Amino acid sequence: MRPLSQGANPYSDINCVEAIRLVGENLEKAVADLLRLRQENEHARIEVQDTGYGIPKDAQENLFQEFYRVRTQETASIKGTGLGLSLVKAVITAHQGRVWVESEEGK
């Protein structure tokens, strides 16, 4: 096999269909550990588990405000606008739903 600088394709021996299947299976397993959907009476409940740093109690009440970012030493280098959760809340509320957070700092 030639080095990449000489135009070699390191993936030329991989069957693309098989590669896509494996990625899909692994992604499904990863998402299954972090996302749960279940029916509660007439409602759907979607739970999303995050593997981040945990959110301090005093910051949790502000999480769904536009442009709010939790700033800690651990999260200082993480980029973002602080809009994601405010958009989630807007969509969920528009569908007569509710959204909340359960988190423990450091976990």
PDB file of C-alpha atoms in Angstrom:
ATOM      1  CA  MET A   1       0.000   0.000   0.000  1.00  0.00           C
ATOM      2  CA  ARG A   2       1.332   3.454  -0.887  1.00  0.00           C
ATOM      3  CA  PRO A   3       1.344   6.347   1.580  1.00  0.00           C
ATOM      4  CA  LEU A   4      -1.603   8.763   1.389  1.00  0.00           C
ATOM      5  CA  SER A   5       0.694  11.445   0.017  1.00  0.00           C
ATOM      6  CA  GLN A   6       1.141   9.244  -3.061  1.00  0.00           C
ATOM      7  CA  GLY A   7      -2.597   8.862  -3.628  1.00  0.00           C
ATOM      8  CA  ALA A   8      -3.235   5.502  -1.942  1.00  0.00           C
ATOM      9  CA  ASN A   9      -6.726   4.921  -0.575  1.00  0.00           C
ATOM     10  CA  PRO A  10      -6.457   3.139   2.784  1.00  0.00           C
ATOM     11  CA  TYR A  11     -10.133   2.100   2.545  1.00  0.00           C
ATOM     12  CA  SER A  12     -10.043   0.537  -0.894  1.00  0.00           C
ATOM     13  CA  ASP A  13     -10.393  -2.993   0.509  1.00  0.00           C
ATOM     14  CA  ILE A  14     -13.455  -2.192   2.651  1.00  0.00           C
ATOM     15  CA  ASN A  15     -16.894  -3.049   1.340  1.00  0.00           C
ATOM     16  CA  CYS A  16     -18.822   0.235   1.657  1.00  0.00           C
ATOM     17  CA  VAL A  17     -22.169  -1.432   2.285  1.00  0.00           C
ATOM     18  CA  GLU A  18     -20.680  -3.472   5.123  1.00  0.00           C
ATOM     19  CA  ALA A  19     -18.998  -0.404   6.575  1.00  0.00           C
ATOM     20  CA  ILE A  20     -22.265   1.540   6.555  1.00  0.00           C
ATOM     21  CA  ARG A  21     -24.077  -1.379   8.189  1.00  0.00           C
ATOM     22  CA  LEU A  22     -21.480  -1.559  10.975  1.00  0.00           C
ATOM     23  CA  VAL A  23     -21.573   2.179  11.581  1.00  0.00           C
ATOM     24  CA  GLY A  24     -25.379   2.044  11.733  1.00  0.00           C
ATOM     25  CA  GLU A  25     -25.398  -0.822  14.220  1.00  0.00           C
ATOM     26  CA  ASN A  26     -22.854   0.850  16.472  1.00  0.00           C
ATOM     27  CA  LEU A  27     -24.646   4.189  16.279  1.00  0.00           C
ATOM     28  CA  GLU A  28     -27.935   2.486  17.136  1.00  0.00           C
ATOM     29  CA  LYS A  29     -26.345   0.878  20.201  1.00  0.00           C
ATOM     30  CA  ALA A  30     -24.822   4.180  21.313  1.00  0.00           C
ATOM     31  CA  VAL A  31     -28.080   6.079  20.875  1.00  0.00           C
ATOM     32  CA  ALA A  32     -30.067   3.326  22.581  1.00  0.00           C
ATOM     33  CA  ASP A  33     -27.993   3.883  25.706  1.00  0.00           C
ATOM     34  CA  LEU A  34     -28.664   7.635  25.670  1.00  0.00           C
ATOM     35  CA  LEU A  35     -32.209   7.968  24.299  1.00  0.00           C
ATOM     36  CA  ARG A  36     -35.355   6.297  25.594  1.00  0.00           C
ATOM     37  CA  LEU A  37     -38.924   6.628  24.345  1.00  0.00           C
ATOM     38  CA  ARG A  38     -41.909   5.260  26.201  1.00  0.00           C
ATOM     39  CA  GLN A  39     -45.638   5.787  26.401  1.00  0.00           C
ATOM     40  CA  GLU A  40     -47.175   7.115  29.621  1.00  0.00           C
ATOM     41  CA  ASN A  41     -50.967   7.070  29.362  1.00  0.00           C
ATOM     42  CA  GLU A  42     -51.788   9.379  26.415  1.00  0.00           C
ATOM     43  CA  HIS A  43     -48.323  10.935  26.329  1.00  0.00           C
ATOM     44  CA  ALA A  44     -44.950  10.061  24.910  1.00  0.00           C
ATOM     45  CA  ARG A  45     -41.964  10.459  27.185  1.00  0.00           C
ATOM     46  CA  ILE A  46     -38.557  10.969  25.627  1.00  0.00           C
ATOM     47  CA  GLU A  47     -35.571  10.797  27.926  1.00  0.00           C
ATOM     48  CA  VAL A  48     -32.172  11.959  26.793  1.00  0.00           C
ATOM     49  CA  GLN A  49     -29.157  11.001  28.830  1.00  0.00           C
ATOM     50  CA  ASP A  50     -26.059  13.140  28.622  1.00  0.00           C
ATOM     51  CA  THR A  51     -22.582  11.994  29.554  1.00  0.00           C
ATOM     52  CA  GLY A  52     -21.264  15.478  30.288  1.00  0.00           C
ATOM     53  CA  TYR A  53     -19.917  17.045  33.461  1.00  0.00           C
ATOM     54  CA  GLY A  54     -23.177  17.439  35.328  1.00  0.00           C
ATOM     55  CA  ILE A  55     -24.942  20.740  35.889  1.00  0.00           C
ATOM     56  CA  PRO A  56     -24.764  22.685  39.147  1.00  0.00           C
ATOM     57  CA  LYS A  57     -28.148  23.078  40.886  1.00  0.00           C
ATOM     58  CA  ASP A  58     -28.001  26.886  40.724  1.00  0.00           C
ATOM     59  CA  ALA A  59     -27.576  26.755  36.928  1.00  0.00           C
ATOM     60  CA  GLN A  60     -30.395  24.308  36.181  1.00  0.00           C
ATOM     61  CA  GLU A  61     -33.209  26.869  36.417  1.00  0.00           C
ATOM     62  CA  ASN A  62     -31.601  28.937  33.642  1.00  0.00           C
ATOM     63  CA  LEU A  63     -30.798  26.137  31.191  1.00  0.00           C
ATOM     64  CA  PHE A  64     -33.746  26.782  28.901  1.00  0.00           C
ATOM     65  CA  GLN A  65     -33.144  30.545  28.559  1.00  0.00           C
ATOM     66  CA  GLU A  66     -31.823  31.795  25.224  1.00  0.00           C
ATOM     67  CA  PHE A  67     -28.036  32.176  25.095  1.00  0.00           C
ATOM     68  CA  TYR A  68     -27.532  30.756  28.586  1.00  0.00           C
ATOM     69  CA  ARG A  69     -24.348  28.748  28.977  1.00  0.00           C
ATOM     70  CA  VAL A  70     -23.092  26.997  32.080  1.00  0.00           C
ATOM     71  CA  ARG A  71     -19.549  28.261  32.536  1.00  0.00           C
ATOM     72  CA  THR A  72     -17.255  26.104  34.613  1.00  0.00           C
ATOM     73  CA  GLN A  73     -13.587  25.327  34.364  1.00  0.00           C
ATOM     74  CA  GLU A  74     -14.436  21.983  32.740  1.00  0.00           C
ATOM     75  CA  THR A  75     -16.737  23.482  30.091  1.00  0.00           C
ATOM     76  CA  ALA A  76     -14.781  26.639  29.228  1.00  0.00           C
ATOM     77  CA  SER A  77     -13.429  25.160  25.976  1.00  0.00           C
ATOM     78  CA  ILE A  78     -16.782  23.782  24.748  1.00  0.00           C
ATOM     79  CA  LYS A  79     -18.208  25.910  21.951  1.00  0.00           C
ATOM     80  CA  GLY A  80     -21.872  26.723  21.552  1.00  0.00           C
ATOM     81  CA  THR A  81     -24.423  29.507  21.392  1.00  0.00           C
ATOM     82  CA  GLY A  82     -26.667  28.605  24.291  1.00  0.00           C
ATOM     83  CA  LEU A  83     -29.657  28.299  21.979  1.00  0.00           C
ATOM     84  CA  GLY A  84     -30.124  24.520  21.772  1.00  0.00           C
ATOM     85  CA  LEU A  85     -32.153  23.922  24.918  1.00  0.00           C
ATOM     86  CA  SER A  86     -34.229  27.081  24.472  1.00  0.00           C
ATOM     87  CA  LEU A  87     -35.235  25.777  21.025  1.00  0.00           C
ATOM     88  CA  VAL A  88     -36.031  22.358  22.479  1.00  0.00           C
ATOM     89  CA  LYS A  89     -38.274  23.997  25.075  1.00  0.00           C
ATOM     90  CA  ALA A  90     -40.028  26.136  22.442  1.00  0.00           C
ATOM     91  CA  VAL A  91     -40.852  23.092  20.293  1.00  0.00           C
ATOM     92  CA  ILE A  92     -41.954  20.945  23.219  1.00  0.00           C
ATOM     93  CA  THR A  93     -44.093  23.728  24.691  1.00  0.00           C
ATOM     94  CA  ALA A  94     -45.707  24.389  21.299  1.00  0.00           C
ATOM     95  CA  HIS A  95     -46.892  20.776  21.402  1.00  0.00           C
ATOM     96  CA  GLN A  96     -48.320  21.175  24.933  1.00  0.00           C
ATOM     97  CA  GLY A  97     -45.414  19.262  26.401  1.00  0.00           C
ATOM     98  CA  ARG A  98     -42.981  20.020  29.143  1.00  0.00           C
ATOM     99  CA  VAL A  99     -39.252  19.711  29.439  1.00  0.00           C
ATOM    100  CA  TRP A 100     -37.023  19.595  32.494  1.00  0.00           C
ATOM    101  CA  VAL A 101     -33.556  18.644  33.581  1.00  0.00           C
ATOM    102  CA  GLU A 102     -32.325  16.256  36.217  1.00  0.00           C
ATOM    103  CA  SER A 103     -28.605  16.527  36.790  1.00  0.00           C
ATOM    104  CA  GLU A 104     -26.024  16.318  39.489  1.00  0.00           C
ATOM    105  CA  GLU A 105     -22.800  18.253  39.274  1.00  0.00           C
ATOM    106  CA  GLY A 106     -19.814  16.005  38.706  1.00  0.00           C
ATOM    107  CA  LYS A 107     -21.905  13.068  37.473  1.00  0.00           C
TER     108      LYS A 107
END
